[in-house]
Amino acid sequence: MICIAQIDDVSALQEYSSVAINWILRTAPKVVGAAVVLLVGFWLLKRIIRLFEQILERAKLGPELAGFFLSLASIALKFIVVLVAAGIMGFQVSSLLGVLAGVVFAVGLALQGFLGNFASGITIVFFKPYKVEDWVQIADSFGRVQSMEIFNTILVTPGDKTLIIPNGQVTSGIITNFSSKGKIRLELQVTMPYEESFDKVRAIIHSALSGVPSILPDPKPMVGIESFDSHNLIVSVRPYIYPDDYWDATFDCLSSIKKAFSDAGIKVAYSEGVELGPIGD
Protein backbone atom coordinates (compact mmCIF):
# COMPACT_ATOMS: atom_id res chain seq x y z
CA MET A 1 0.00 0.00 0.00
CA ILE A 2 2.87 2.32 0.83
CA CYS A 3 4.52 1.67 -2.52
CA ILE A 4 1.26 2.36 -4.39
CA ALA A 5 0.83 5.66 -2.51
CA GLN A 6 4.40 6.68 -3.29
CA ILE A 7 3.86 5.86 -6.97
CA ASP A 8 0.68 7.99 -6.99
CA ASP A 9 2.58 10.89 -5.39
CA VAL A 10 5.36 10.65 -7.95
CA SER A 11 2.83 10.53 -10.79
CA ALA A 12 1.02 13.57 -9.44
CA LEU A 13 4.31 15.43 -9.06
CA GLN A 14 5.30 14.56 -12.59
CA GLU A 15 1.90 15.75 -13.85
CA TYR A 16 2.18 19.07 -12.00
CA SER A 17 5.74 19.50 -13.24
CA SER A 18 4.63 18.84 -16.79
CA VAL A 19 1.82 21.39 -16.51
CA ALA A 20 4.19 23.96 -15.03
CA ILE A 21 6.79 23.39 -17.72
CA ASN A 22 4.19 23.68 -20.47
CA TRP A 23 2.86 26.89 -18.93
CA ILE A 24 6.36 28.33 -18.71
CA LEU A 25 7.09 27.34 -22.31
CA ARG A 26 3.88 29.03 -23.46
CA THR A 27 4.26 32.14 -21.29
CA ALA A 28 8.02 32.77 -21.38
CA PRO A 29 8.10 33.93 -25.03
CA LYS A 30 5.25 36.35 -24.30
CA VAL A 31 6.97 37.73 -21.21
CA VAL A 32 10.27 38.09 -23.07
CA GLY A 33 8.50 39.67 -26.03
CA ALA A 34 6.65 42.15 -23.81
CA ALA A 35 9.87 43.02 -21.98
CA VAL A 36 11.67 43.60 -25.29
CA VAL A 37 8.81 45.79 -26.49
CA LEU A 38 8.96 47.87 -23.31
CA LEU A 39 12.73 48.27 -23.43
CA VAL A 40 12.94 49.01 -27.15
CA GLY A 41 9.73 51.03 -27.08
CA PHE A 42 10.89 53.39 -24.33
CA TRP A 43 14.30 53.69 -26.00
CA LEU A 44 12.65 54.65 -29.29
CA LEU A 45 10.26 56.91 -27.40
CA LYS A 46 13.16 59.05 -26.15
CA ARG A 47 14.49 59.44 -29.68
CA ILE A 48 11.04 60.27 -31.05
CA ILE A 49 10.54 62.90 -28.34
CA ARG A 50 13.92 64.45 -29.19
CA LEU A 51 12.99 64.52 -32.88
CA PHE A 52 9.61 66.01 -32.04
CA GLU A 53 11.35 68.63 -29.90
CA GLN A 54 13.56 69.62 -32.83
CA ILE A 55 10.50 69.87 -35.09
CA LEU A 56 8.77 72.14 -32.57
CA GLU A 57 11.88 74.32 -32.31
CA ARG A 58 11.97 74.70 -36.10
CA ALA A 59 8.27 75.56 -36.07
CA LYS A 60 9.10 78.36 -33.57
CA LEU A 61 6.10 77.65 -31.37
CA GLY A 62 7.88 78.99 -28.32
CA PRO A 63 8.94 77.16 -25.17
CA GLU A 64 5.44 77.33 -23.66
CA LEU A 65 3.60 75.46 -26.42
CA ALA A 66 6.61 73.23 -27.10
CA GLY A 67 6.81 72.10 -23.47
CA PHE A 68 3.07 71.45 -23.34
CA PHE A 69 3.01 69.38 -26.55
CA LEU A 70 6.15 67.44 -25.58
CA SER A 71 4.62 66.49 -22.24
CA LEU A 72 1.37 65.44 -23.92
CA ALA A 73 3.17 63.43 -26.64
CA SER A 74 5.35 61.65 -24.07
CA ILE A 75 2.33 60.47 -22.08
CA ALA A 76 0.48 59.31 -25.22
CA LEU A 77 3.48 57.36 -26.60
CA LYS A 78 4.16 55.67 -23.28
CA PHE A 79 0.54 54.60 -23.15
CA ILE A 80 0.79 53.09 -26.65
CA VAL A 81 3.97 51.16 -25.75
CA VAL A 82 2.29 49.70 -22.65
CA LEU A 83 -0.76 48.69 -24.71
CA VAL A 84 1.41 46.88 -27.27
CA ALA A 85 3.25 45.04 -24.50
CA ALA A 86 -0.07 44.06 -22.93
CA GLY A 87 -1.27 42.72 -26.29
CA ILE A 88 1.86 40.55 -26.62
CA MET A 89 1.22 39.17 -23.13
CA GLY A 90 -2.15 37.95 -24.36
CA PHE A 91 -4.46 40.58 -22.99
CA GLN A 92 -7.37 41.64 -25.18
CA VAL A 93 -6.51 45.23 -25.96
CA SER A 94 -10.09 46.18 -26.81
CA SER A 95 -11.34 44.79 -23.52
CA LEU A 96 -8.44 46.43 -21.74
CA LEU A 97 -9.35 49.77 -23.29
CA GLY A 98 -12.94 49.34 -22.17
CA VAL A 99 -11.88 48.56 -18.63
CA LEU A 100 -9.39 51.42 -18.75
CA ALA A 101 -12.09 53.84 -19.91
CA GLY A 102 -14.24 52.85 -16.97
CA VAL A 103 -11.34 53.20 -14.58
CA VAL A 104 -10.43 56.59 -16.06
CA PHE A 105 -14.03 57.75 -15.66
CA ALA A 106 -14.16 56.59 -12.04
CA VAL A 107 -10.75 58.03 -11.25
CA GLY A 108 -11.67 61.23 -13.07
CA LEU A 109 -14.65 61.71 -10.77
CA ALA A 110 -12.44 61.10 -7.76
CA LEU A 111 -9.60 63.27 -9.06
CA GLN A 112 -11.43 66.20 -10.58
CA GLY A 113 -8.58 68.45 -9.49
CA PHE A 114 -6.21 66.78 -11.98
CA LEU A 115 -8.69 67.30 -14.80
CA GLY A 116 -9.08 70.90 -13.70
CA ASN A 117 -5.30 71.31 -13.74
CA PHE A 118 -5.22 69.88 -17.27
CA ALA A 119 -7.92 72.30 -18.47
CA SER A 120 -6.08 75.15 -16.74
CA GLY A 121 -2.85 74.09 -18.44
CA ILE A 122 -4.51 74.42 -21.84
CA THR A 123 -5.85 77.84 -20.85
CA ILE A 124 -2.41 79.04 -19.75
CA VAL A 125 -0.68 77.78 -22.90
CA PHE A 126 -3.09 79.43 -25.30
CA PHE A 127 -3.90 82.67 -23.44
CA LYS A 128 -0.32 83.17 -22.20
CA PRO A 129 -0.65 85.24 -19.00
CA TYR A 130 3.09 84.63 -18.72
CA LYS A 131 5.83 82.87 -20.64
CA VAL A 132 9.00 80.97 -19.85
CA GLU A 133 11.67 83.19 -18.21
CA ASP A 134 9.08 85.70 -16.93
CA TRP A 135 9.18 86.77 -13.28
CA VAL A 136 5.75 86.18 -11.77
CA GLN A 137 3.96 86.04 -8.47
CA ILE A 138 1.25 83.39 -8.20
CA ALA A 139 -0.63 83.61 -4.90
CA ASP A 140 2.24 83.95 -2.40
CA SER A 141 4.87 82.34 -4.65
CA PHE A 142 7.41 84.49 -6.47
CA GLY A 143 9.90 83.26 -9.05
CA ARG A 144 10.98 82.88 -12.65
CA VAL A 145 8.93 80.58 -14.89
CA GLN A 146 11.08 77.57 -15.78
CA SER A 147 8.50 75.49 -17.66
CA MET A 148 4.77 75.15 -18.29
CA GLU A 149 3.55 71.54 -18.19
CA ILE A 150 0.19 69.83 -18.61
CA PHE A 151 -0.69 69.83 -14.92
CA ASN A 152 1.83 72.19 -13.32
CA THR A 153 3.80 75.39 -13.73
CA ILE A 154 7.41 75.21 -12.51
CA LEU A 155 8.93 78.32 -10.89
CA VAL A 156 12.48 78.87 -9.67
CA THR A 157 12.76 81.35 -6.82
CA PRO A 158 15.60 83.88 -6.42
CA GLY A 159 16.85 81.53 -3.68
CA ASP A 160 17.13 78.74 -6.28
CA LYS A 161 14.18 76.75 -4.93
CA THR A 162 11.92 74.90 -7.36
CA LEU A 163 8.18 75.52 -6.88
CA ILE A 164 5.68 73.14 -8.53
CA ILE A 165 2.34 74.94 -8.70
CA PRO A 166 -0.82 73.14 -9.93
CA ASN A 167 -2.25 74.97 -12.93
CA GLY A 168 -5.67 75.04 -11.29
CA GLN A 169 -4.27 77.32 -8.58
CA VAL A 170 -2.71 79.53 -11.23
CA THR A 171 -5.92 80.26 -13.12
CA SER A 172 -8.10 80.51 -10.00
CA GLY A 173 -6.07 83.32 -8.43
CA ILE A 174 -4.29 86.56 -9.24
CA ILE A 175 -1.19 86.37 -11.44
CA THR A 176 1.30 89.21 -11.13
CA ASN A 177 3.63 89.31 -14.13
CA PHE A 178 6.66 91.46 -13.36
CA SER A 179 8.19 90.98 -16.80
CA SER A 180 5.27 91.91 -19.06
CA LYS A 181 6.22 95.61 -19.16
CA GLY A 182 9.96 94.97 -19.14
CA LYS A 183 10.60 96.70 -15.80
CA ILE A 184 9.33 96.58 -12.24
CA ARG A 185 9.31 98.93 -9.28
CA LEU A 186 11.01 98.01 -6.02
CA GLU A 187 9.02 98.70 -2.86
CA LEU A 188 11.54 99.52 -0.15
CA GLN A 189 11.16 101.18 3.24
CA VAL A 190 13.65 103.18 5.32
CA THR A 191 13.17 105.15 8.52
CA MET A 192 14.09 108.72 9.43
CA PRO A 193 13.83 110.58 12.75
CA TYR A 194 11.14 113.21 13.25
CA GLU A 195 13.65 115.98 13.91
CA GLU A 196 15.30 115.62 10.50
CA SER A 197 14.14 117.57 7.46
CA PHE A 198 12.32 115.32 5.01
CA ASP A 199 13.51 117.41 2.04
CA LYS A 200 17.09 116.82 3.18
CA VAL A 201 16.56 113.07 3.64
CA ARG A 202 14.80 112.78 0.29
CA ALA A 203 17.71 114.49 -1.47
CA ILE A 204 20.16 112.15 0.27
CA ILE A 205 18.17 109.08 -0.83
CA HIS A 206 17.95 110.29 -4.45
CA SER A 207 21.69 110.90 -4.44
CA ALA A 208 22.31 107.41 -3.03
CA LEU A 209 20.08 105.78 -5.64
CA SER A 210 21.86 107.58 -8.46
CA GLY A 211 24.98 105.60 -7.61
CA VAL A 212 23.27 102.21 -7.95
CA PRO A 213 23.91 100.99 -11.52
CA SER A 214 20.85 98.71 -11.69
CA ILE A 215 18.40 101.58 -10.99
CA LEU A 216 16.70 102.87 -14.14
CA PRO A 217 16.81 106.67 -14.55
CA ASP A 218 13.39 106.73 -16.21
CA PRO A 219 10.88 106.77 -14.60
CA LYS A 220 12.53 108.69 -11.79
CA PRO A 221 12.54 106.92 -8.38
CA MET A 222 9.74 107.95 -6.04
CA VAL A 223 10.55 108.83 -2.43
CA GLY A 224 7.77 109.81 0.01
CA ILE A 225 6.55 109.53 3.58
CA GLU A 226 4.45 106.39 3.91
CA SER A 227 3.41 106.49 7.57
CA PHE A 228 4.20 107.83 11.04
CA ASP A 229 5.70 105.34 13.48
CA SER A 230 6.09 105.83 17.24
CA HIS A 231 9.77 106.75 16.91
CA ASN A 232 10.38 107.30 13.19
CA LEU A 233 8.91 108.38 9.93
CA ILE A 234 8.52 105.46 7.50
CA VAL A 235 9.82 106.54 4.10
CA SER A 236 8.92 104.62 0.95
CA VAL A 237 11.57 104.29 -1.73
CA ARG A 238 10.28 103.21 -5.17
CA PRO A 239 12.97 102.92 -7.88
CA TYR A 240 12.46 101.08 -11.18
CA ILE A 241 14.66 98.16 -12.23
CA TYR A 242 14.76 95.25 -14.65
CA PRO A 243 13.22 92.07 -13.16
CA ASP A 244 16.48 90.12 -13.39
CA ASP A 245 18.16 92.68 -11.11
CA TYR A 246 15.60 92.34 -8.32
CA TRP A 247 17.78 91.07 -5.46
CA ASP A 248 21.00 92.81 -6.48
CA ALA A 249 19.15 96.11 -6.75
CA THR A 250 17.42 95.59 -3.39
CA PHE A 251 20.66 94.95 -1.54
CA ASP A 252 22.58 97.67 -3.37
CA CYS A 253 19.89 100.30 -2.73
CA LEU A 254 19.67 99.61 0.99
CA SER A 255 23.44 99.48 1.33
CA SER A 256 23.87 102.77 -0.56
CA ILE A 257 21.15 104.52 1.47
CA LYS A 258 22.67 103.29 4.73
CA LYS A 259 26.08 104.65 3.77
CA ALA A 260 24.57 107.97 2.65
CA PHE A 261 22.74 108.34 5.98
CA SER A 262 25.97 107.59 7.82
CA ASP A 263 27.93 110.16 5.82
CA ALA A 264 25.23 112.78 6.41
CA GLY A 265 24.94 112.07 10.16
CA ILE A 266 21.29 111.05 9.95
CA LYS A 267 20.11 109.60 13.28
CA VAL A 268 17.62 106.76 13.65
CA ALA A 269 15.84 105.31 16.69
CA TYR A 270 15.09 101.79 17.87
CA SER A 271 11.44 100.96 18.48
CA GLU A 272 12.26 100.81 22.22
CA GLY A 273 13.03 104.52 22.03
CA VAL A 274 16.81 104.34 22.45
CA GLU A 275 18.27 106.98 20.15
CA LEU A 276 21.50 106.14 18.41
CA GLY A 277 24.17 108.41 17.09
CA PRO A 278 25.40 108.44 13.49
CA ILE A 279 25.40 105.02 11.89
CA GLY A 280 28.85 103.59 11.23
CA ASP A 281 29.92 102.31 7.85
Coordinates of C-alpha atoms in Angstrom, one line a residue:
M1 CA 0.0 0.0 0.0
I2 CA 2.9 2.3 0.8
C3 CA 4.5 1.7 -2.5
I4 CA 1.3 2.4 -4.4
A5 CA 0.8 5.7 -2.5
Q6 CA 4.4 6.7 -3.3
I7 CA 3.9 5.9 -7.0
D8 CA 0.7 8.0 -7.0
D9 CA 2.6 10.9 -5.4
V10 CA 5.4 10.6 -7.9
S11 CA 2.8 10.5 -10.8
A12 CA 1.0 13.6 -9.4
L13 CA 4.3 15.4 -9.1
Q14 CA 5.3 14.6 -12.6
E15 CA 1.9 15.7 -13.9
Y16 CA 2.2 19.1 -12.0
S17 CA 5.7 19.5 -13.2
S18 CA 4.6 18.8 -16.8
V19 CA 1.8 21.4 -16.5
A20 CA 4.2 24.0 -15.0
I21 CA 6.8 23.4 -17.7
N22 CA 4.2 23.7 -20.5
W23 CA 2.9 26.9 -18.9
I24 CA 6.4 28.3 -18.7
L25 CA 7.1 27.3 -22.3
R26 CA 3.9 29.0 -23.5
T27 CA 4.3 32.1 -21.3
A28 CA 8.0 32.8 -21.4
P29 CA 8.1 33.9 -25.0
K30 CA 5.3 36.3 -24.3
V31 CA 7.0 37.7 -21.2
V32 CA 10.3 38.1 -23.1
G33 CA 8.5 39.7 -26.0
A34 CA 6.6 42.1 -23.8
A35 CA 9.9 43.0 -22.0
V36 CA 11.7 43.6 -25.3
V37 CA 8.8 45.8 -26.5
L38 CA 9.0 47.9 -23.3
L39 CA 12.7 48.3 -23.4
V40 CA 12.9 49.0 -27.1
G41 CA 9.7 51.0 -27.1
F42 CA 10.9 53.4 -24.3
W43 CA 14.3 53.7 -26.0
L44 CA 12.7 54.6 -29.3
L45 CA 10.3 56.9 -27.4
K46 CA 13.2 59.1 -26.1
R47 CA 14.5 59.4 -29.7
I48 CA 11.0 60.3 -31.0
I49 CA 10.5 62.9 -28.3
R50 CA 13.9 64.4 -29.2
L51 CA 13.0 64.5 -32.9
F52 CA 9.6 66.0 -32.0
E53 CA 11.3 68.6 -29.9
Q54 CA 13.6 69.6 -32.8
I55 CA 10.5 69.9 -35.1
L56 CA 8.8 72.1 -32.6
E57 CA 11.9 74.3 -32.3
R58 CA 12.0 74.7 -36.1
A59 CA 8.3 75.6 -36.1
K60 CA 9.1 78.4 -33.6
L61 CA 6.1 77.6 -31.4
G62 CA 7.9 79.0 -28.3
P63 CA 8.9 77.2 -25.2
E64 CA 5.4 77.3 -23.7
L65 CA 3.6 75.5 -26.4
A66 CA 6.6 73.2 -27.1
G67 CA 6.8 72.1 -23.5
F68 CA 3.1 71.5 -23.3
F69 CA 3.0 69.4 -26.5
L70 CA 6.1 67.4 -25.6
S71 CA 4.6 66.5 -22.2
L72 CA 1.4 65.4 -23.9
A73 CA 3.2 63.4 -26.6
S74 CA 5.3 61.7 -24.1
I75 CA 2.3 60.5 -22.1
A76 CA 0.5 59.3 -25.2
L77 CA 3.5 57.4 -26.6
K78 CA 4.2 55.7 -23.3
F79 CA 0.5 54.6 -23.1
I80 CA 0.8 53.1 -26.6
V81 CA 4.0 51.2 -25.7
V82 CA 2.3 49.7 -22.7
L83 CA -0.8 48.7 -24.7
V84 CA 1.4 46.9 -27.3
A85 CA 3.3 45.0 -24.5
A86 CA -0.1 44.1 -22.9
G87 CA -1.3 42.7 -26.3
I88 CA 1.9 40.5 -26.6
M89 CA 1.2 39.2 -23.1
G90 CA -2.1 37.9 -24.4
F91 CA -4.5 40.6 -23.0
Q92 CA -7.4 41.6 -25.2
V93 CA -6.5 45.2 -26.0
S94 CA -10.1 46.2 -26.8
S95 CA -11.3 44.8 -23.5
L96 CA -8.4 46.4 -21.7
L97 CA -9.4 49.8 -23.3
G98 CA -12.9 49.3 -22.2
V99 CA -11.9 48.6 -18.6
L100 CA -9.4 51.4 -18.7
A101 CA -12.1 53.8 -19.9
G102 CA -14.2 52.8 -17.0
V103 CA -11.3 53.2 -14.6
V104 CA -10.4 56.6 -16.1
F105 CA -14.0 57.7 -15.7
A106 CA -14.2 56.6 -12.0
V107 CA -10.7 58.0 -11.3
G108 CA -11.7 61.2 -13.1
L109 CA -14.6 61.7 -10.8
A110 CA -12.4 61.1 -7.8
L111 CA -9.6 63.3 -9.1
Q112 CA -11.4 66.2 -10.6
G113 CA -8.6 68.4 -9.5
F114 CA -6.2 66.8 -12.0
L115 CA -8.7 67.3 -14.8
G116 CA -9.1 70.9 -13.7
N117 CA -5.3 71.3 -13.7
F118 CA -5.2 69.9 -17.3
A119 CA -7.9 72.3 -18.5
S120 CA -6.1 75.2 -16.7
G121 CA -2.9 74.1 -18.4
I122 CA -4.5 74.4 -21.8
T123 CA -5.8 77.8 -20.8
I124 CA -2.4 79.0 -19.7
V125 CA -0.7 77.8 -22.9
F126 CA -3.1 79.4 -25.3
F127 CA -3.9 82.7 -23.4
K128 CA -0.3 83.2 -22.2
P129 CA -0.7 85.2 -19.0
Y130 CA 3.1 84.6 -18.7
K131 CA 5.8 82.9 -20.6
V132 CA 9.0 81.0 -19.9
E133 CA 11.7 83.2 -18.2
D134 CA 9.1 85.7 -16.9
W135 CA 9.2 86.8 -13.3
V136 CA 5.8 86.2 -11.8
Q137 CA 4.0 86.0 -8.5
I138 CA 1.3 83.4 -8.2
A139 CA -0.6 83.6 -4.9
D140 CA 2.2 83.9 -2.4
S141 CA 4.9 82.3 -4.6
F142 CA 7.4 84.5 -6.5
G143 CA 9.9 83.3 -9.0
R144 CA 11.0 82.9 -12.6
V145 CA 8.9 80.6 -14.9
Q146 CA 11.1 77.6 -15.8
S147 CA 8.5 75.5 -17.7
M148 CA 4.8 75.2 -18.3
E149 CA 3.5 71.5 -18.2
I150 CA 0.2 69.8 -18.6
F151 CA -0.7 69.8 -14.9
N152 CA 1.8 72.2 -13.3
T153 CA 3.8 75.4 -13.7
I154 CA 7.4 75.2 -12.5
L155 CA 8.9 78.3 -10.9
V156 CA 12.5 78.9 -9.7
T157 CA 12.8 81.4 -6.8
P158 CA 15.6 83.9 -6.4
G159 CA 16.8 81.5 -3.7
D160 CA 17.1 78.7 -6.3
K161 CA 14.2 76.7 -4.9
T162 CA 11.9 74.9 -7.4
L163 CA 8.2 75.5 -6.9
I164 CA 5.7 73.1 -8.5
I165 CA 2.3 74.9 -8.7
P166 CA -0.8 73.1 -9.9
N167 CA -2.3 75.0 -12.9
G168 CA -5.7 75.0 -11.3
Q169 CA -4.3 77.3 -8.6
V170 CA -2.7 79.5 -11.2
T171 CA -5.9 80.3 -13.1
S172 CA -8.1 80.5 -10.0
G173 CA -6.1 83.3 -8.4
I174 CA -4.3 86.6 -9.2
I175 CA -1.2 86.4 -11.4
T176 CA 1.3 89.2 -11.1
N177 CA 3.6 89.3 -14.1
F178 CA 6.7 91.5 -13.4
S179 CA 8.2 91.0 -16.8
S180 CA 5.3 91.9 -19.1
K181 CA 6.2 95.6 -19.2
G182 CA 10.0 95.0 -19.1
K183 CA 10.6 96.7 -15.8
I184 CA 9.3 96.6 -12.2
R185 CA 9.3 98.9 -9.3
L186 CA 11.0 98.0 -6.0
E187 CA 9.0 98.7 -2.9
L188 CA 11.5 99.5 -0.1
Q189 CA 11.2 101.2 3.2
V190 CA 13.6 103.2 5.3
T191 CA 13.2 105.1 8.5
M192 CA 14.1 108.7 9.4
P193 CA 13.8 110.6 12.7
Y194 CA 11.1 113.2 13.3
E195 CA 13.6 116.0 13.9
E196 CA 15.3 115.6 10.5
S197 CA 14.1 117.6 7.5
F198 CA 12.3 115.3 5.0
D199 CA 13.5 117.4 2.0
K200 CA 17.1 116.8 3.2
V201 CA 16.6 113.1 3.6
R202 CA 14.8 112.8 0.3
A203 CA 17.7 114.5 -1.5
I204 CA 20.2 112.1 0.3
I205 CA 18.2 109.1 -0.8
H206 CA 18.0 110.3 -4.4
S207 CA 21.7 110.9 -4.4
A208 CA 22.3 107.4 -3.0
L209 CA 20.1 105.8 -5.6
S210 CA 21.9 107.6 -8.5
G211 CA 25.0 105.6 -7.6
V212 CA 23.3 102.2 -7.9
P213 CA 23.9 101.0 -11.5
S214 CA 20.8 98.7 -11.7
I215 CA 18.4 101.6 -11.0
L216 CA 16.7 102.9 -14.1
P217 CA 16.8 106.7 -14.5
D218 CA 13.4 106.7 -16.2
P219 CA 10.9 106.8 -14.6
K220 CA 12.5 108.7 -11.8
P221 CA 12.5 106.9 -8.4
M222 CA 9.7 107.9 -6.0
V223 CA 10.5 108.8 -2.4
G224 CA 7.8 109.8 0.0
I225 CA 6.5 109.5 3.6
E226 CA 4.5 106.4 3.9
S227 CA 3.4 106.5 7.6
F228 CA 4.2 107.8 11.0
D229 CA 5.7 105.3 13.5
S230 CA 6.1 105.8 17.2
H231 CA 9.8 106.8 16.9
N232 CA 10.4 107.3 13.2
L233 CA 8.9 108.4 9.9
I234 CA 8.5 105.5 7.5
V235 CA 9.8 106.5 4.1
S236 CA 8.9 104.6 1.0
V237 CA 11.6 104.3 -1.7
R238 CA 10.3 103.2 -5.2
P239 CA 13.0 102.9 -7.9
Y240 CA 12.5 101.1 -11.2
I241 CA 14.7 98.2 -12.2
Y242 CA 14.8 95.2 -14.7
P243 CA 13.2 92.1 -13.2
D244 CA 16.5 90.1 -13.4
D245 CA 18.2 92.7 -11.1
Y246 CA 15.6 92.3 -8.3
W247 CA 17.8 91.1 -5.5
D248 CA 21.0 92.8 -6.5
A249 CA 19.1 96.1 -6.7
T250 CA 17.4 95.6 -3.4
F251 CA 20.7 94.9 -1.5
D252 CA 22.6 97.7 -3.4
C253 CA 19.9 100.3 -2.7
L254 CA 19.7 99.6 1.0
S255 CA 23.4 99.5 1.3
S256 CA 23.9 102.8 -0.6
I257 CA 21.1 104.5 1.5
K258 CA 22.7 103.3 4.7
K259 CA 26.1 104.6 3.8
A260 CA 24.6 108.0 2.7
F261 CA 22.7 108.3 6.0
S262 CA 26.0 107.6 7.8
D263 CA 27.9 110.2 5.8
A264 CA 25.2 112.8 6.4
G265 CA 24.9 112.1 10.2
I266 CA 21.3 111.1 9.9
K267 CA 20.1 109.6 13.3
V268 CA 17.6 106.8 13.6
A269 CA 15.8 105.3 16.7
Y270 CA 15.1 101.8 17.9
S271 CA 11.4 101.0 18.5
E272 CA 12.3 100.8 22.2
G273 CA 13.0 104.5 22.0
V274 CA 16.8 104.3 22.5
E275 CA 18.3 107.0 20.1
L276 CA 21.5 106.1 18.4
G277 CA 24.2 108.4 17.1
P278 CA 25.4 108.4 13.5
I279 CA 25.4 105.0 11.9
G280 CA 28.8 103.6 11.2
D281 CA 29.9 102.3 7.9

